PDB file of C-alpha atoms in Angstrom:
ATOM      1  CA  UNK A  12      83.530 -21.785  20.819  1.00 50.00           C
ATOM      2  CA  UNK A  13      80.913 -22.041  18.045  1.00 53.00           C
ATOM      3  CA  UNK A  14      78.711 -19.323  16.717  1.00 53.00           C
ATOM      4  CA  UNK A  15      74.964 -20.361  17.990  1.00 45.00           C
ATOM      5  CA  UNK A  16      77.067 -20.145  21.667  1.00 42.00           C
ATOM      6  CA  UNK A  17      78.311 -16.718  20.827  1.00 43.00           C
ATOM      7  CA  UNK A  18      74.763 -15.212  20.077  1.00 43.00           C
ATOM      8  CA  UNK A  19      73.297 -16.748  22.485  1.00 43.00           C
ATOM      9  CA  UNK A  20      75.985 -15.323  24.970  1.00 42.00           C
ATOM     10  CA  UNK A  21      75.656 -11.819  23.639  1.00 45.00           C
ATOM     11  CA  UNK A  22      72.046 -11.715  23.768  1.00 42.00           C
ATOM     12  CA  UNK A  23      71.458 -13.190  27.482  1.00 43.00           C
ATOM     13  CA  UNK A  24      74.457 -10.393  28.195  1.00 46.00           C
ATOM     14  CA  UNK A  25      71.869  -7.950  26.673  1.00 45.00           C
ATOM     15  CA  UNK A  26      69.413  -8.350  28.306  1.00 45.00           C
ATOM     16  CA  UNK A  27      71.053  -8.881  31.869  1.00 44.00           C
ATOM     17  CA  UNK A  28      72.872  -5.864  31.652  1.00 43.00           C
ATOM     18  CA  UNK A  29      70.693  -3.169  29.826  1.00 43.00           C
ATOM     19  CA  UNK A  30      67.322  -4.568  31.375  1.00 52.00           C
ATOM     20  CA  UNK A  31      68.624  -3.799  34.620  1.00 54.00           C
ATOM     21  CA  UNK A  32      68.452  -0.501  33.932  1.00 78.00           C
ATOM     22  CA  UNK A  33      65.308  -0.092  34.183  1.00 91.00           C
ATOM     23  CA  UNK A  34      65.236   0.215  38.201  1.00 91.00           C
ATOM     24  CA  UNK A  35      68.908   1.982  38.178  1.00 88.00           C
ATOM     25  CA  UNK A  36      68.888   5.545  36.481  1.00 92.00           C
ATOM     26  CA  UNK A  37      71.753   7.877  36.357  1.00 91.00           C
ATOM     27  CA  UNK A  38      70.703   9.690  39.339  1.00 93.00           C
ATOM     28  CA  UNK A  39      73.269  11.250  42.704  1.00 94.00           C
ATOM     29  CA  UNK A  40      71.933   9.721  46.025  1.00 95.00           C
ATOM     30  CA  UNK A  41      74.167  11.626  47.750  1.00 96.00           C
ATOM     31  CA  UNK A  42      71.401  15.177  46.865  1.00 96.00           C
ATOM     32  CA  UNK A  43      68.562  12.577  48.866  1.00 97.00           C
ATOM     33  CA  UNK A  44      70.167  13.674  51.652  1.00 98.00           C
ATOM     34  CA  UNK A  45      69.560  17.675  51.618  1.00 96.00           C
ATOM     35  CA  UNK A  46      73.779  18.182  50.817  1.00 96.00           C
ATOM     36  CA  UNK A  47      74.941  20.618  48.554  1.00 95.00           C
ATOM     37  CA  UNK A  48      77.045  20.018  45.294  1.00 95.00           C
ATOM     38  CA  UNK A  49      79.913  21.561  46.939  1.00 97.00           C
ATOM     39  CA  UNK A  50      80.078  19.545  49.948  1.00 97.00           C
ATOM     40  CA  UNK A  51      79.458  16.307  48.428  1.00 97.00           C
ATOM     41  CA  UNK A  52      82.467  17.140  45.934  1.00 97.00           C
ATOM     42  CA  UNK A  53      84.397  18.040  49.393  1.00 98.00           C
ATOM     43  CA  UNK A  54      83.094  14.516  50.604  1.00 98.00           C
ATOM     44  CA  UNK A  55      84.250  12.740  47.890  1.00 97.00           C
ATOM     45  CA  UNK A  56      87.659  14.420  48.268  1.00 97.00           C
ATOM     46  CA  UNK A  57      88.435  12.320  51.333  1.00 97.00           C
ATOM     47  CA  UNK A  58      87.022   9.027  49.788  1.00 98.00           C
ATOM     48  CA  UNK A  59      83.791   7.279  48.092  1.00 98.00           C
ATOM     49  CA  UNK A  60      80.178   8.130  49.340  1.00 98.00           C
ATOM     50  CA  UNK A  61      77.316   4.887  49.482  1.00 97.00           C
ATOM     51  CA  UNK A  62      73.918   4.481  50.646  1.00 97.00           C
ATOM     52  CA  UNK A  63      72.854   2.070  53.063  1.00 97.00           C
ATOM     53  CA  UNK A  64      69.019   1.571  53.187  1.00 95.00           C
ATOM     54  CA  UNK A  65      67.025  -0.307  55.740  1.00 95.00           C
ATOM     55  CA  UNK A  66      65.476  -2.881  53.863  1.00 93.00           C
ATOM     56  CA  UNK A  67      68.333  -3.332  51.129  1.00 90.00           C
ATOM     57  CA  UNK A  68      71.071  -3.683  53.418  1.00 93.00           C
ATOM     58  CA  UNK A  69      71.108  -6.604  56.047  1.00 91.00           C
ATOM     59  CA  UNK A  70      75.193  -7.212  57.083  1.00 94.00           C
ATOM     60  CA  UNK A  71      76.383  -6.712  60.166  1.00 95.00           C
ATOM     61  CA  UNK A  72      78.025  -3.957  58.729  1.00 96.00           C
ATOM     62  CA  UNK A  73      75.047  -1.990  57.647  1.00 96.00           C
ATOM     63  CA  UNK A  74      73.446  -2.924  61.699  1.00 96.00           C
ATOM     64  CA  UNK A  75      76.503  -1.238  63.042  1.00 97.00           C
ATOM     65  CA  UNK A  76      76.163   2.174  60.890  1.00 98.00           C
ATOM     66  CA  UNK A  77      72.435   2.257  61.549  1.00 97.00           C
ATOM     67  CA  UNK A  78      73.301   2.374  65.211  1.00 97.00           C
ATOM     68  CA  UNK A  79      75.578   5.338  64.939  1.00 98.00           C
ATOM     69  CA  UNK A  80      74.757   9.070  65.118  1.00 98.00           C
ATOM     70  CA  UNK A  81      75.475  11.512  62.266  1.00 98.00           C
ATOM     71  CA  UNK A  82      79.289  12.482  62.735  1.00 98.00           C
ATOM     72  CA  UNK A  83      80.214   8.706  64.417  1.00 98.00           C
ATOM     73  CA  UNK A  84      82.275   6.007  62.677  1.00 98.00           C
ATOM     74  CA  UNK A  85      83.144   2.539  62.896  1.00 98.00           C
ATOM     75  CA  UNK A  86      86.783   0.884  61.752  1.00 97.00           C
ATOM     76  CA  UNK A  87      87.243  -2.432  59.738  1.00 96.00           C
ATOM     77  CA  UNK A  88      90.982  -3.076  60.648  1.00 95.00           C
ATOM     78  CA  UNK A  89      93.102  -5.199  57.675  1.00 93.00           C
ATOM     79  CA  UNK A  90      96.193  -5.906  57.351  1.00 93.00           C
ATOM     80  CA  UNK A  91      97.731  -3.280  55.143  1.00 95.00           C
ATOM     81  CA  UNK A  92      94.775  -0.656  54.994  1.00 96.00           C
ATOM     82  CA  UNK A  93      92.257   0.271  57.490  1.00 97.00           C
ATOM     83  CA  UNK A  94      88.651   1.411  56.018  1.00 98.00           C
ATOM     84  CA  UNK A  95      86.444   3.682  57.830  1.00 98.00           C
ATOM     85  CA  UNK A  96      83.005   4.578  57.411  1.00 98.00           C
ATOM     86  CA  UNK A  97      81.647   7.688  58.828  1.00 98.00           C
ATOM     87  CA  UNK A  98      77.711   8.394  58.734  1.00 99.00           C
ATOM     88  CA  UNK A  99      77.696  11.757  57.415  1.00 98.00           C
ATOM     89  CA  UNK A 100      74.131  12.332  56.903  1.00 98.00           C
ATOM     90  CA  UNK A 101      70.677  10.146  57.751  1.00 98.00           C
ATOM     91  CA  UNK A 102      67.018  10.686  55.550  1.00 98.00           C
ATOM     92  CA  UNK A 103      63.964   9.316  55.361  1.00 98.00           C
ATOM     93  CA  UNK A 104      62.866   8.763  51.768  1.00 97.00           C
ATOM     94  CA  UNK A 105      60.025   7.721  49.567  1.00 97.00           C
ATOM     95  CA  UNK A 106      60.462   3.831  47.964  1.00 98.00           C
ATOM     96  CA  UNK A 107      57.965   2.146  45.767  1.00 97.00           C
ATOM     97  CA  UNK A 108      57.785  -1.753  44.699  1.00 97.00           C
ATOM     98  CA  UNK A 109      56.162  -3.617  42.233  1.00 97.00           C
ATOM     99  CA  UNK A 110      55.557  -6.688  41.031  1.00 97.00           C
ATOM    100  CA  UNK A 111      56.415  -7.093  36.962  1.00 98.00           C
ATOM    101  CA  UNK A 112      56.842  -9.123  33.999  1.00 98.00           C
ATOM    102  CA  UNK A 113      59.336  -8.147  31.317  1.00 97.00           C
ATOM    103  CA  UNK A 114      58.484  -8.976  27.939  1.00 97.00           C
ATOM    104  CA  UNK A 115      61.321  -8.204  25.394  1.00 96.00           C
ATOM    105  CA  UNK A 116      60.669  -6.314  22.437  1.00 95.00           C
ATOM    106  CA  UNK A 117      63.720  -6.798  20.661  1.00 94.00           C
ATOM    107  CA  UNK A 118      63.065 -10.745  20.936  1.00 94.00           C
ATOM    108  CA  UNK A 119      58.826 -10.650  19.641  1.00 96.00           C
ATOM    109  CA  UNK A 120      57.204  -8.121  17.674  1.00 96.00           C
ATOM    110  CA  UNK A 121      54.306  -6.712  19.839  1.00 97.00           C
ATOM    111  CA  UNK A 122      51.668  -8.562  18.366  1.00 97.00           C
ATOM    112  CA  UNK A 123      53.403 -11.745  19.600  1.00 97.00           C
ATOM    113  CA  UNK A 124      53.893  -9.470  22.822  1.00 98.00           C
ATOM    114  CA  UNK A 125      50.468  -8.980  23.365  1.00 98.00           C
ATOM    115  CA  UNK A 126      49.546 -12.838  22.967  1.00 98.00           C
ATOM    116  CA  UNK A 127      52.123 -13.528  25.698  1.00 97.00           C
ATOM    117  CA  UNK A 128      50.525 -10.879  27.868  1.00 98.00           C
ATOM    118  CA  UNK A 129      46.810 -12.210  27.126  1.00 98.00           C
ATOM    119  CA  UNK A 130      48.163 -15.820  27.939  1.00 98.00           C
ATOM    120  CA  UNK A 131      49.375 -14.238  31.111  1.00 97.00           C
ATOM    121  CA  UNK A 132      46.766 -12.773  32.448  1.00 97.00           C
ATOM    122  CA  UNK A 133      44.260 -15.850  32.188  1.00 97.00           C
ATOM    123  CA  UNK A 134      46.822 -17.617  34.241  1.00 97.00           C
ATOM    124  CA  UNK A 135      46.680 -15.037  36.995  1.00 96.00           C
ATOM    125  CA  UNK A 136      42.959 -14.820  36.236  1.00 96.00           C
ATOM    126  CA  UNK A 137      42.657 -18.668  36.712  1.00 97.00           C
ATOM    127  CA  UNK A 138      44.556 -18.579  39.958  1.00 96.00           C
ATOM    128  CA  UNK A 139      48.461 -19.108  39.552  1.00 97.00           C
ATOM    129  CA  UNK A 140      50.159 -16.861  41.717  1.00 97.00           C
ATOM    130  CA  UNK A 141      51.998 -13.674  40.018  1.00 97.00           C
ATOM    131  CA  UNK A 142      55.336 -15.161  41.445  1.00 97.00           C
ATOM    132  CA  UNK A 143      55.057 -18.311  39.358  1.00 97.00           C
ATOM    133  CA  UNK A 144      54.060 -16.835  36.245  1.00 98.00           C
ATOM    134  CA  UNK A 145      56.675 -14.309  36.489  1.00 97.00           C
ATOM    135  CA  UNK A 146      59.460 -17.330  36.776  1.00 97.00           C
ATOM    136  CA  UNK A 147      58.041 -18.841  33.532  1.00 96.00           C
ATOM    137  CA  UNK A 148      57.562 -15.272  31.357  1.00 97.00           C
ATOM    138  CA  UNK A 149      59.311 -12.710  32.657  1.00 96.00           C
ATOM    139  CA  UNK A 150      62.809 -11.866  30.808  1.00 95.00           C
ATOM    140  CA  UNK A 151      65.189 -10.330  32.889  1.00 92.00           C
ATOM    141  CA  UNK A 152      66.649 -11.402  35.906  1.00 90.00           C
ATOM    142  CA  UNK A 153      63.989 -10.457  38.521  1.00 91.00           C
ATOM    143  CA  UNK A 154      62.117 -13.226  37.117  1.00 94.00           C
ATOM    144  CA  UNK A 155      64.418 -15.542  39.842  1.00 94.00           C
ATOM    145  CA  UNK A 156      62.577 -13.388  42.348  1.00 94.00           C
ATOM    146  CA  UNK A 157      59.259 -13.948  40.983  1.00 96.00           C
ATOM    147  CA  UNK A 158      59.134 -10.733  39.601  1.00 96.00           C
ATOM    148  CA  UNK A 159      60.035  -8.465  42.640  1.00 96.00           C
ATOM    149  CA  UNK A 160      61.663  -4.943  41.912  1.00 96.00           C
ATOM    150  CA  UNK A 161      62.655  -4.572  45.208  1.00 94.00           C
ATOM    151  CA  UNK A 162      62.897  -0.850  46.799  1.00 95.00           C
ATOM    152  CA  UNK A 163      63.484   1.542  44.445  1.00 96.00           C
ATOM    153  CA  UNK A 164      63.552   5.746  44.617  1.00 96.00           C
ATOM    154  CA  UNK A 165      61.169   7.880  41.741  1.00 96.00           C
ATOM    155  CA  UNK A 166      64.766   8.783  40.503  1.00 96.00           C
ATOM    156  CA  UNK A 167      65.916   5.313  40.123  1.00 95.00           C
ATOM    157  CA  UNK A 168      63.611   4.504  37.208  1.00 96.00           C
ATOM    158  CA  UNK A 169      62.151   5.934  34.285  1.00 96.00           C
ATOM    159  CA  UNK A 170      59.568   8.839  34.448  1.00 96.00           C
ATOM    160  CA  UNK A 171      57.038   6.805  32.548  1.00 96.00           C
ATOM    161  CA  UNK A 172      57.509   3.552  34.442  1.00 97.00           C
ATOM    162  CA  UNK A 173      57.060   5.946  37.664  1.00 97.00           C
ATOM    163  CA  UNK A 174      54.034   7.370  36.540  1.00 97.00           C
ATOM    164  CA  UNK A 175      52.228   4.588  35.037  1.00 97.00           C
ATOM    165  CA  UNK A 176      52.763   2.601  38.568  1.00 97.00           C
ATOM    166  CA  UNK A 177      51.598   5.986  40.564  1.00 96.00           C
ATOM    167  CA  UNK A 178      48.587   6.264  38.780  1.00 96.00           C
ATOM    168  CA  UNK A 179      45.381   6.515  40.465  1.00 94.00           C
ATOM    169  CA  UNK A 180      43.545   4.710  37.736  1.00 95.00           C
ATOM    170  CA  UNK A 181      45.425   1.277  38.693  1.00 94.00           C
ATOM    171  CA  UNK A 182      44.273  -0.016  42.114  1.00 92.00           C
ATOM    172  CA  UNK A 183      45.901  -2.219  44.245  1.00 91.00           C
ATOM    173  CA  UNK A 184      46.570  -5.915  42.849  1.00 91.00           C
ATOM    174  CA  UNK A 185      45.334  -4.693  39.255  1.00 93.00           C
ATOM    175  CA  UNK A 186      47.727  -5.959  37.005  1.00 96.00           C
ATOM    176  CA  UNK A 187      47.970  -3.098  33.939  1.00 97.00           C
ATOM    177  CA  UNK A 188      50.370  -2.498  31.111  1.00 98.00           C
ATOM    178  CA  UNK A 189      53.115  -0.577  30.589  1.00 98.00           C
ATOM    179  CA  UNK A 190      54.719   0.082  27.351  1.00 98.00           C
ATOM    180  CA  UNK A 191      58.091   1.816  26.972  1.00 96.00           C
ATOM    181  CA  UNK A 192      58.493   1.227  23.072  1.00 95.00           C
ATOM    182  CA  UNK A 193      61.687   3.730  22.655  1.00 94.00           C
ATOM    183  CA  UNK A 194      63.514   1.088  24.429  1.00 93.00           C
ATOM    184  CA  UNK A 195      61.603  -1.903  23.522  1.00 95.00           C
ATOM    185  CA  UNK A 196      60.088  -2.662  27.280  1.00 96.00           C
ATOM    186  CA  UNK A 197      56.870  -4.093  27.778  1.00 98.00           C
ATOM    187  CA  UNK A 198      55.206  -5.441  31.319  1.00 98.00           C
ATOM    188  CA  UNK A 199      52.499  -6.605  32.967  1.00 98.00           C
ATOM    189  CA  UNK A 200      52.832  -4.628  36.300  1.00 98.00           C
ATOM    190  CA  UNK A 201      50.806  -5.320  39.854  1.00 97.00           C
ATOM    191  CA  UNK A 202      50.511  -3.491  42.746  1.00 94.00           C
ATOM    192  CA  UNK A 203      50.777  -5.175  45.651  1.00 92.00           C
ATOM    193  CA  UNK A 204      52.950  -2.957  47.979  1.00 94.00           C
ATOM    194  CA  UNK A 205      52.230   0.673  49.307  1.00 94.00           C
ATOM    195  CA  UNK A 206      55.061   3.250  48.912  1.00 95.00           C
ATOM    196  CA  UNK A 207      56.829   3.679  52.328  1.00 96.00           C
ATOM    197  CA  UNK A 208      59.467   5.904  53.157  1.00 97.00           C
ATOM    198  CA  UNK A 209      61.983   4.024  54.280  1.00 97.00           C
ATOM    199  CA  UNK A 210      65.680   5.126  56.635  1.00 98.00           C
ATOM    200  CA  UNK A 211      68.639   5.772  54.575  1.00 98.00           C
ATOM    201  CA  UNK A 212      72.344   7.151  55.720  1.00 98.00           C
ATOM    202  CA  UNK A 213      75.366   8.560  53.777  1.00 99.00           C
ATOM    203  CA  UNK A 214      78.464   6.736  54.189  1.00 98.00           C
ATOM    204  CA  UNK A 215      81.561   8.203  53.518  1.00 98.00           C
ATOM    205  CA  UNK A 216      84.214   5.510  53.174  1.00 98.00           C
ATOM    206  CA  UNK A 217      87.923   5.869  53.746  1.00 98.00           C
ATOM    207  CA  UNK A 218      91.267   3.701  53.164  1.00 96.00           C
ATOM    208  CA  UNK A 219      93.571   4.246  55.837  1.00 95.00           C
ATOM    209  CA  UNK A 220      97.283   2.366  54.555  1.00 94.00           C
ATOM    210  CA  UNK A 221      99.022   1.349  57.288  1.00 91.00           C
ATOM    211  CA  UNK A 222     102.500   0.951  55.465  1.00 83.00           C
TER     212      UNK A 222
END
C-alpha cells in the first residue's frame, strides 16, 4: 500500500468521522424525555435505552413501537436470545434542518475559503439549485444528500451553529455564513425548513437468552 494512498485514506477518514460531529454532540436523549438521572441509570440497569423519532426512523420496527402505549412492548424472537423493546416514555420535541455546504479549513486557508464561497453563491444566484451545488462543494458526507442535515435537536449541534441558523436576521432561503474557526468549519447555510416539533419515544431494549 503506497504512501499518497495512506494520506489520502487518513484524510477522507478525517473528515468523515470528525465532520460528522457537527450534527451529533455529546448530549443524553434519554433527559428529552422529562426522566430523572436516577431512573434512567435504573433503566439502563435492565438493558440499553434508544430514541426512535418520527421522521428518522421508517422500519417496521419503529411503526410497531409508535403504535404502542407508554408501559407496552413488542418481542423479536431469535434463536438463542429474545430482544424486547418496551416504550418507556413518549415526547414531543423541537427539530431544526438546514441546508449547508462544508468548506474545510484544514484543506484551504480562508482566503481560498472565501473564493469558494463567492463562486458558490453566483451559482445559486444564477439559478443552480442548492442541492447540486452542494454535491460539487460541499466536504463531508451530507454532500450525497445535497446538503441535507436532516432532523437534528438544539443539543445535537454546536451552540454557535444553533444560533447562527436561529437568528432572526437570516430569513427564509437566505443563504448566510457561518464560521466556526476553533474547529476549522466554514458553510454556506440556507433556510429552507421551519423548526417542527416532531414525536419521539424511549426504548428500553432487552436480551432475553433462551439457553
Amino acid at each position: 500500500m503506497n504512501r499518497f494512498f495512506l494520506l489520502s485514506l487518513l484524510f477522507f477518514n478525517l473528515v468523515a468521522v470528525s465532520q460528522p460531529l457537527l450534527f451529533n454532540q455529546q448530549h443524553n436523549e434519554a433527559l428529552d424525555f422529562g426522566l430523572s438521572e436516577k431512573e434512567i441509570e435504573a433503566y439502563k440497569s435492565k438493558g440499553y435505552l434508544e430514541v426512535f423519532n418520527e421522521k428518522k426512523h421508517n422500519t417496521k420496527l419503529a411503526k410497531k413501537l409508535f403504535n404502542k402505549k407508554v408501559g407496552k412492548s413488542h418481542t423479536q424472537k431469535g434463536r438463542t436470545e429474545n430482544t424486547i423493546y418496551t416504550v418507556v416514555a413518549e415526547a414531543k420535541n423541537k427539530h431544526y434542518r438546514v441546508d449547508y455546504i462544508f468548506l474545510d479549513g484544514n484543506k484551504y486557508d480562508y482566503e481560498q475559503i472565501q473564493k469558494i464561497r463567492k463562486k458558490v453563491k453566483q451559482l445559486l444566484d444564477d439559478g443552480v439549485k442548492f442541492e447540486s451545488v452542494a454535491r460539487q462543494y460541499s466536504m463531508d458526507r451530507n454532500s450525497t444528500r445535497g446538503g441535507d442535515s436532516g432532523w437534528f435537536k438544539k443539543e445535537k449541534t454546536t451552540a454557535d451553529f444553533y444560533n447562527a441558523i436561529t437568528n432572526p436576521k437570516y430569513l427564509a432561503n437566505e443563504t448566510f455564513e457561518i464560521d466556526l474557526p476553533e474547529k476549522n468549519w466554514y458553510y454556506l447555510v440556507r433556510k429552507n425548513y421551519t423548526p417542527t416539533s416532531l414525536n419521539e419515544i424511549l426504548i428500553l431494549v432487552e436480551k432475553e437468552s433462551l439457553r
